[in-house]
């Protein structure tokens, strides 16, 4: 399991490359952004990364990240831009992924993002 954002991105990039996708494709860039945001949030707000899985199924990438916090992610909606740092990753994940699910588990949660690759 990757322990840093960079390692998680490298894992997903290698998986997508093995799947035949060029690194400059928009779908690959979106997948790497979603991976970065999910892992960053788990580390920064979720008490640490407890699980990480990424796999290609058909024409989709599924990225699943677990953390220690049972709290559902929140966005920066309603905050004045420039006053608050952070809070914009969750809306970004939701806009780039085709589907995002948050599943409670034990004392934490697992967030799974499904992204179409083709």
C-alpha positions as semicolon CSV with decimal commas, in nm:
position;residue;x (nm);y (nm);z (nm)
1;X;0,000;0,000;0,000
2;X;0,137;0,342;-0,087
3;X;0,204;0,566;0,212
4;X;0,234;0,900;0,032
5;X;0,036;1,091;-0,227
6;X;0,325;1,060;-0,473
7;X;0,343;0,682;-0,428
8;X;-0,033;0,648;-0,481
9;X;-0,011;0,855;-0,800
10;X;0,280;0,642;-0,922
11;X;0,079;0,326;-0,853
12;X;-0,217;0,452;-1,054
13;X;0,001;0,589;-1,335
14;X;0,175;0,251;-1,372
15;X;-0,159;0,068;-1,367
16;X;-0,299;0,292;-1,640
17;X;0,018;0,263;-1,847
18;X;-0,007;-0,118;-1,829
19;X;-0,365;-0,078;-1,948
20;X;-0,238;0,097;-2,260
21;X;-0,335;0,454;-2,178
22;X;-0,097;0,733;-2,274
23;X;0,006;0,952;-1,980
24;X;-0,102;1,270;-2,158
25;X;-0,465;1,162;-2,200
26;X;-0,723;1,369;-2,015
27;X;-0,868;1,060;-1,845
28;X;-0,526;0,972;-1,701
29;X;-0,470;1,327;-1,573
30;X;-0,818;1,324;-1,413
31;X;-0,749;0,985;-1,253
32;X;-0,422;1,109;-1,106
33;X;-0,591;1,423;-0,971
34;X;-0,867;1,219;-0,806
35;X;-0,607;0,984;-0,658
36;X;-0,409;1,279;-0,521
37;X;-0,714;1,441;-0,364
38;X;-0,845;1,122;-0,203
39;X;-0,510;1,025;-0,054
40;X;-0,432;1,381;0,057
41;X;-0,769;1,402;0,234
42;X;-0,717;1,065;0,404
43;X;-0,378;1,175;0,533
44;X;-0,467;1,534;0,619
45;X;-0,825;1,502;0,745
46;X;-0,893;1,132;0,793
47;X;-0,634;1,038;1,050
48;X;-0,418;0,849;0,801
49;X;-0,448;0,606;0,515
50;X;-0,580;0,261;0,614
51;X;-0,629;0,111;0,268
52;X;-0,563;0,186;-0,097
53;X;-0,680;-0,012;-0,397
54;X;-0,680;0,080;-0,764
55;X;-0,784;-0,141;-1,051
56;X;-0,914;-0,121;-1,403
57;X;-1,245;-0,289;-1,476
58;X;-1,353;-0,269;-1,838
59;X;-1,327;0,097;-1,942
60;X;-1,318;0,231;-1,587
61;X;-1,066;0,292;-1,313
62;X;-1,177;0,236;-0,957
63;X;-0,973;0,401;-0,681
64;X;-1,061;0,315;-0,324
65;X;-0,907;0,492;-0,024
66;X;-0,973;0,412;0,342
67;X;-0,900;0,627;0,646
68;X;-0,957;0,638;1,022
69;X;-1,228;0,906;1,027
70;X;-1,600;0,827;1,010
71;X;-1,666;1,187;0,902
72;X;-1,802;1,239;0,552
73;X;-1,593;1,477;0,336
74;X;-1,718;1,834;0,310
75;X;-1,662;2,104;0,053
76;X;-1,573;2,469;0,096
77;X;-1,921;2,577;-0,019
78;X;-2,029;2,895;0,149
79;X;-1,677;3,011;0,233
80;X;-1,535;3,329;0,091
81;X;-1,256;3,252;-0,159
82;X;-0,914;3,356;-0,034
83;X;-1,011;3,334;0,332
84;X;-1,008;2,958;0,381
85;X;-0,731;2,728;0,262
86;X;-0,849;2,385;0,153
87;X;-1,190;2,231;0,117
88;X;-1,192;2,235;-0,260
89;X;-1,068;1,882;-0,326
90;X;-1,394;1,704;-0,249
91;X;-1,596;1,898;-0,511
92;X;-1,313;1,837;-0,756
93;X;-1,327;1,461;-0,693
94;X;-1,704;1,465;-0,738
95;X;-1,680;1,658;-1,064
96;X;-1,407;1,442;-1,220
97;X;-1,538;1,099;-1,117
98;X;-1,842;0,938;-1,273
99;X;-1,946;0,801;-0,935
100;X;-1,816;0,845;-0,581
101;X;-1,930;0,639;-0,285
102;X;-1,851;0,681;0,085
103;X;-1,885;0,361;0,286
104;X;-1,846;0,349;0,664
105;X;-1,624;0,070;0,796
106;X;-1,515;0,006;1,151
107;X;-1,406;0,337;1,297
108;X;-1,345;0,498;0,959
109;X;-1,465;0,510;0,602
110;X;-1,374;0,405;0,251
111;X;-1,421;0,637;-0,047
112;X;-1,437;0,482;-0,391
113;X;-1,420;0,685;-0,711
114;X;-1,515;0,534;-1,048
115;X;-1,373;0,711;-1,354
116;X;-1,437;0,630;-1,720
117;X;-1,105;0,597;-1,903
118;X;-1,204;0,594;-2,270
